Coordinates of C-alpha atoms in Angstrom, one line a residue:
X1 CA -32.1 -20.3 38.8
X2 CA -29.4 -19.8 36.3
X3 CA -29.8 -18.6 32.7
X4 CA -28.6 -21.9 31.5
X5 CA -31.3 -23.8 33.5
X6 CA -33.9 -21.5 32.0
X7 CA -32.7 -22.2 28.5
X8 CA -32.5 -25.9 29.0
X9 CA -36.0 -26.2 30.5
X10 CA -37.7 -23.8 28.1
X11 CA -40.2 -25.5 25.7
X12 CA -39.5 -23.9 22.3
X13 CA -42.3 -25.8 20.5
X14 CA -45.0 -24.6 22.8
X15 CA -43.4 -21.4 24.2
X16 CA -46.6 -19.9 25.5
X17 CA -47.4 -22.7 28.0
X18 CA -47.8 -22.2 31.7
X19 CA -44.5 -23.9 32.6
X20 CA -42.5 -21.5 30.4
X21 CA -44.2 -18.5 31.9
X22 CA -43.5 -19.9 35.4
X23 CA -39.8 -20.4 34.5
X24 CA -39.5 -16.8 33.3
X25 CA -41.2 -15.3 36.3
X26 CA -39.0 -17.4 38.6
X27 CA -35.9 -16.3 36.8
X28 CA -36.9 -12.6 37.0
X29 CA -37.5 -12.8 40.7
X30 CA -34.1 -14.3 41.4
X31 CA -32.4 -11.9 39.0
X32 CA -34.0 -9.0 41.0
X33 CA -32.6 -10.4 44.2
X34 CA -29.1 -10.5 42.7
X35 CA -29.5 -7.0 41.3
X36 CA -30.5 -5.6 44.7
X37 CA -27.6 -7.3 46.4
X38 CA -25.2 -6.1 43.7
X39 CA -26.2 -2.5 44.4
X40 CA -25.2 -3.0 48.1
X41 CA -22.0 -4.8 47.2
X42 CA -21.1 -5.4 43.5
X43 CA -20.5 -9.0 42.7
X44 CA -17.2 -8.3 40.8
X45 CA -15.7 -7.1 44.1
X46 CA -15.8 -10.6 45.5
X47 CA -13.6 -12.0 42.7
X48 CA -9.9 -12.8 43.1
X49 CA -9.0 -10.6 40.1
X50 CA -10.6 -7.6 41.8
X51 CA -8.9 -8.3 45.1
X52 CA -5.5 -8.5 43.3
X53 CA -6.3 -5.2 41.5
X54 CA -7.4 -3.6 44.8
X55 CA -4.2 -4.6 46.5
X56 CA -2.1 -3.2 43.6
X57 CA -4.1 0.1 43.7
X58 CA -3.5 0.5 47.4
X59 CA 0.2 -0.2 46.9
X60 CA 0.3 2.4 44.1
X61 CA -1.4 5.0 46.3
X62 CA 1.0 4.3 49.1
X63 CA 4.1 4.5 47.0
X64 CA 2.9 7.5 45.1
X65 CA 3.5 9.5 48.3
X66 CA 7.2 9.1 47.5
X67 CA 7.2 11.1 44.2
X68 CA 10.8 10.1 43.3
X69 CA 9.5 6.5 42.8
X70 CA 7.2 7.5 40.0
X71 CA 9.0 10.1 38.0
X72 CA 12.2 9.7 36.1
X73 CA 15.4 11.4 37.3
X74 CA 15.7 15.0 36.0
X75 CA 18.9 14.3 34.0
X76 CA 17.1 11.4 32.3
X77 CA 14.3 13.7 31.2
X78 CA 16.9 16.2 30.0
X79 CA 18.7 13.6 27.9
X80 CA 15.5 12.4 26.3
X81 CA 14.4 16.0 25.6
X82 CA 17.7 16.9 24.0
X83 CA 17.9 13.7 22.0
X84 CA 14.3 14.4 20.7
X85 CA 15.4 17.9 19.6
X86 CA 18.4 16.6 17.8
X87 CA 16.4 14.1 15.9
X88 CA 13.7 16.6 15.1
X89 CA 16.1 19.1 13.8
X90 CA 17.9 16.6 11.5
X91 CA 14.5 15.4 10.2
X92 CA 13.9 19.0 9.0
X93 CA 16.9 19.2 6.7
X94 CA 16.2 20.4 3.1
X95 CA 17.6 23.0 0.8
X96 CA 15.8 25.9 2.5
X97 CA 16.3 25.3 6.2
X98 CA 20.0 24.3 6.5
X99 CA 21.2 27.4 8.4
X100 CA 18.3 27.5 10.9
X101 CA 18.7 23.8 11.6
X102 CA 22.5 24.2 12.1
X103 CA 22.0 27.1 14.4
X104 CA 19.4 25.3 16.5
X105 CA 21.6 22.1 16.7
X106 CA 24.5 24.1 18.0
X107 CA 22.4 25.5 20.8
X108 CA 20.8 22.1 21.6
X109 CA 24.2 20.4 22.0
X110 CA 25.1 23.0 24.7
X111 CA 21.9 22.5 26.7
X112 CA 23.4 19.7 28.9
X113 CA 26.9 18.3 29.4
X114 CA 26.3 14.5 29.3
X115 CA 28.7 12.9 26.8
X116 CA 26.0 10.5 25.7
X117 CA 24.4 13.4 23.8
X118 CA 27.5 13.6 21.5
X119 CA 27.4 9.8 21.0
X120 CA 23.7 10.0 20.2
X121 CA 24.2 12.8 17.7
X122 CA 26.9 10.8 15.9
X123 CA 24.5 7.7 15.7
X124 CA 21.6 9.7 14.3
X125 CA 23.6 11.8 11.8
X126 CA 25.4 8.6 10.6
X127 CA 22.0 7.0 9.9
X128 CA 20.8 10.1 8.2
X129 CA 23.8 10.1 5.9
X130 CA 23.5 6.6 4.8
X131 CA 19.7 6.6 4.3
X132 CA 18.9 10.1 3.2
X133 CA 21.0 10.2 0.0
X134 CA 19.6 13.4 -1.3
X135 CA 21.1 15.4 1.6
X136 CA 24.2 13.3 2.4
X137 CA 26.6 16.2 1.7
X138 CA 24.5 18.6 3.9
X139 CA 24.6 16.2 6.8
X140 CA 28.4 15.9 6.4
X141 CA 28.6 19.7 6.3
X142 CA 26.6 20.0 9.5
X143 CA 28.9 17.5 11.2
X144 CA 32.0 19.5 10.1
X145 CA 30.5 22.8 11.2
X146 CA 29.6 21.5 14.7
X147 CA 32.8 19.5 15.0
X148 CA 34.9 22.7 14.6
X149 CA 33.0 24.5 17.5
X150 CA 35.5 24.8 20.4
X151 CA 32.7 26.1 22.7
X152 CA 31.0 22.7 22.3
X153 CA 33.8 20.7 23.8
X154 CA 34.3 23.1 26.7
X155 CA 30.7 22.4 27.7
X156 CA 31.5 18.7 28.2
X157 CA 34.6 19.0 30.4
X158 CA 35.4 20.1 33.9
X159 CA 38.7 22.1 34.0
X160 CA 40.5 22.4 37.3
X161 CA 43.9 23.4 38.8
X162 CA 46.1 21.2 40.9
X163 CA 49.7 21.9 42.1
X164 CA 49.9 24.8 39.7
X165 CA 49.0 22.6 36.7
X166 CA 45.8 22.4 34.7
X167 CA 43.7 19.2 34.4
X168 CA 40.4 18.3 33.0
X169 CA 37.9 15.4 33.0
X170 CA 34.8 14.5 31.0
X171 CA 31.8 15.7 32.9
X172 CA 30.5 12.9 35.1
X173 CA 33.8 11.0 34.9
X174 CA 36.1 12.0 37.7
X175 CA 38.2 8.9 37.6
X176 CA 39.8 9.6 34.2
X177 CA 41.9 12.8 34.5
X178 CA 43.6 14.4 31.5
X179 CA 46.8 16.4 32.1
X180 CA 48.8 18.1 33.3
X181 CA 48.7 21.1 31.0
X182 CA 50.4 24.4 31.3
X183 CA 47.3 26.5 30.9
X184 CA 43.6 26.3 30.1
X185 CA 44.0 26.8 26.4
X186 CA 46.3 23.8 26.2
X187 CA 43.7 21.7 28.0
X188 CA 41.0 23.0 25.6
X189 CA 43.1 22.0 22.6
X190 CA 43.6 18.5 24.0
X191 CA 39.8 18.1 24.7
X192 CA 39.1 19.3 21.2
X193 CA 41.2 16.5 19.8
X194 CA 39.9 14.0 22.3
X195 CA 36.2 14.6 21.9
X196 CA 36.2 15.8 18.3
X197 CA 33.0 14.8 16.6
X198 CA 34.7 14.1 13.3
X199 CA 36.9 11.7 15.1
X200 CA 33.9 10.1 16.7
X201 CA 32.3 9.8 13.3
X202 CA 35.3 8.0 11.9
X203 CA 35.3 5.6 14.8
X204 CA 31.6 4.9 14.1
X205 CA 32.5 4.3 10.4
X206 CA 35.2 1.8 11.4
X207 CA 32.8 0.0 13.7
X208 CA 30.2 -0.3 10.8
X209 CA 33.0 -1.5 8.4
X210 CA 33.8 -4.3 10.8
X211 CA 30.1 -5.3 11.0
X212 CA 29.6 -5.4 7.2
X213 CA 29.6 -9.2 6.9
X214 CA 27.1 -9.4 9.8
X215 CA 24.8 -7.3 7.8
X216 CA 25.2 -9.6 4.8
X217 CA 24.3 -12.6 6.9
X218 CA 21.2 -10.9 8.1
X219 CA 20.2 -9.9 4.5
X220 CA 20.5 -13.5 3.4
X221 CA 18.2 -14.7 6.2
X222 CA 15.7 -11.8 6.0
X223 CA 12.5 -12.3 4.0
X224 CA 11.0 -8.8 4.4
X225 CA 12.0 -6.6 1.4
X226 CA 12.1 -3.4 3.4
X227 CA 14.3 -4.8 6.1
X228 CA 16.6 -6.3 3.5
X229 CA 16.9 -2.9 1.8
X230 CA 17.8 -1.2 5.1
X231 CA 20.4 -3.9 5.9
X232 CA 21.9 -3.6 2.4
X233 CA 22.1 0.2 2.7
X234 CA 23.9 -0.2 6.0
X235 CA 26.5 -2.2 4.1
X236 CA 26.7 -0.2 0.9
X237 CA 26.3 3.1 2.8
X238 CA 29.7 2.6 4.5
X239 CA 31.4 3.0 1.1
X240 CA 29.3 5.9 0.0
X241 CA 30.3 7.8 3.1
X242 CA 34.0 7.0 2.4
X243 CA 33.7 8.5 -1.0
X244 CA 32.2 11.7 0.3
X245 CA 34.8 12.0 3.0
X246 CA 37.6 11.4 0.5
X247 CA 36.2 14.0 -1.9
X248 CA 36.0 16.4 1.1
X249 CA 39.6 15.7 1.8
X250 CA 38.7 14.4 5.2
X251 CA 40.4 11.0 4.6
X252 CA 43.6 10.3 2.6
X253 CA 44.1 8.1 -0.4
X254 CA 46.1 5.8 1.8
X255 CA 42.9 5.1 3.8
X256 CA 41.1 4.1 0.6
X257 CA 44.0 1.8 -0.3
X258 CA 43.9 0.1 3.1
X259 CA 40.1 -0.4 2.7
X260 CA 40.4 -1.8 -0.8
X261 CA 43.0 -4.3 0.4
X262 CA 40.6 -5.6 2.9
X263 CA 37.8 -5.9 0.4
X264 CA 40.0 -7.9 -2.0
X265 CA 39.9 -10.8 0.5
X266 CA 36.5 -11.4 -1.2
X267 CA 34.8 -13.1 1.8
X268 CA 31.6 -12.5 -0.1
X269 CA 32.5 -11.7 -3.6
X270 CA 29.2 -10.4 -4.8
X271 CA 28.9 -7.7 -2.1
X272 CA 32.6 -7.0 -2.1
X273 CA 32.7 -6.4 -5.8
X274 CA 29.7 -4.1 -5.6
X275 CA 31.4 -2.0 -2.8
X276 CA 34.7 -2.0 -4.6
X277 CA 32.9 -0.7 -7.6
X278 CA 31.4 2.2 -5.6
X279 CA 34.9 3.2 -4.4
X280 CA 36.8 2.9 -7.7
X281 CA 34.1 4.6 -9.9
X282 CA 33.4 7.5 -7.6
X283 CA 36.6 8.7 -6.0
X284 CA 38.0 9.9 -9.4
X285 CA 41.4 8.3 -9.3
X286 CA 44.1 10.5 -10.9
X287 CA 46.3 9.0 -13.5
X288 CA 49.4 9.5 -11.3
X289 CA 47.8 7.3 -8.6
X290 CA 46.4 4.5 -10.8
X291 CA 49.5 2.4 -10.2
X292 CA 48.7 2.3 -6.5
X293 CA 45.5 0.3 -7.5
X294 CA 47.3 -2.2 -9.6
X295 CA 46.7 -5.0 -7.1
X296 CA 42.9 -4.6 -7.7
X297 CA 43.3 -5.1 -11.4
X298 CA 45.4 -8.1 -11.0
X299 CA 43.0 -9.6 -8.5
X300 CA 40.0 -9.1 -10.7
X301 CA 41.8 -10.6 -13.7
X302 CA 42.5 -13.7 -11.7
X303 CA 38.8 -14.4 -11.0
X304 CA 37.0 -17.2 -12.8
X305 CA 34.3 -15.2 -14.6
X306 CA 32.3 -18.3 -15.4
X307 CA 31.3 -18.4 -11.7
X308 CA 30.2 -14.8 -11.6
X309 CA 26.7 -13.5 -12.2
X310 CA 26.2 -11.2 -15.2
X311 CA 25.8 -8.1 -13.0
X312 CA 29.1 -8.8 -11.1
X313 CA 30.9 -9.5 -14.4
X314 CA 29.8 -6.1 -15.6
X315 CA 31.0 -4.4 -12.4
X316 CA 34.3 -6.1 -12.7
X317 CA 34.8 -5.0 -16.3
X318 CA 33.8 -1.4 -15.3
X319 CA 36.5 -1.4 -12.6
X320 CA 39.2 -2.8 -15.0
X321 CA 38.3 -0.1 -17.5
X322 CA 38.9 2.7 -14.9
X323 CA 42.2 1.2 -13.7

């Protein structure tokens, strides 16, 4: 007898009658038989779900004998470990721990010689620079300190001699050989220029600059305020970084002029004016160089101000006043 039959047959109005008592006793007897059988062989083990689980468990035990199937390759573990240390160190940055963090980062970047570690470092420090505005300059200084460490680049190359000449390749990439060089120092000089972290950072900045309108498209479609803020900061952050690099004399005025020329195409005038305003108001243009920005003033004066929002009008006037 099933529980459902018991419920359906039970007389609720006269629950103490003989028929109800008989139904309950009959149910208990049959339940006891099922219970005893279940002790010998659990009912759930006869289901298809259990049988599939059992098959997978047996396969797991069988395959587990081959340990390489179940554990990541050692170099993958090393990469994850070093990436975690890089991120952890950069998260610690404040006014008090700059030197210890820098020291630890230098050691961490020497722990393995996979070039993907340098690429990861650039990715993380770029994000830190654009999102952690309070310590933007400190992150830039960390990048410069580490970038000027010759020992770092030597760790990521294999130098070898062939036919009395010196050559090198990036560790793990034996197909692309650099050389010939007269001596080891010449090879190291070349690798310093080739792998330079500051150079990698500029390439990252160029990539982000090319993606700026993609970020704008995503902003306009996005409804979540936090995501919109992050996307906008990715766009705006490009120009904040350019200002810092210019003030640090890491990029030339000519670079700024090339960038402003691209912005003046005004593919999205609201965002472009905002970014142009960041550059013009923060790079401290010397009087002797103001004539080089004349095209910006002319372009802004040609705009139909009736079509601009109040905020964009204000930014335009501000730019004109500086120029």
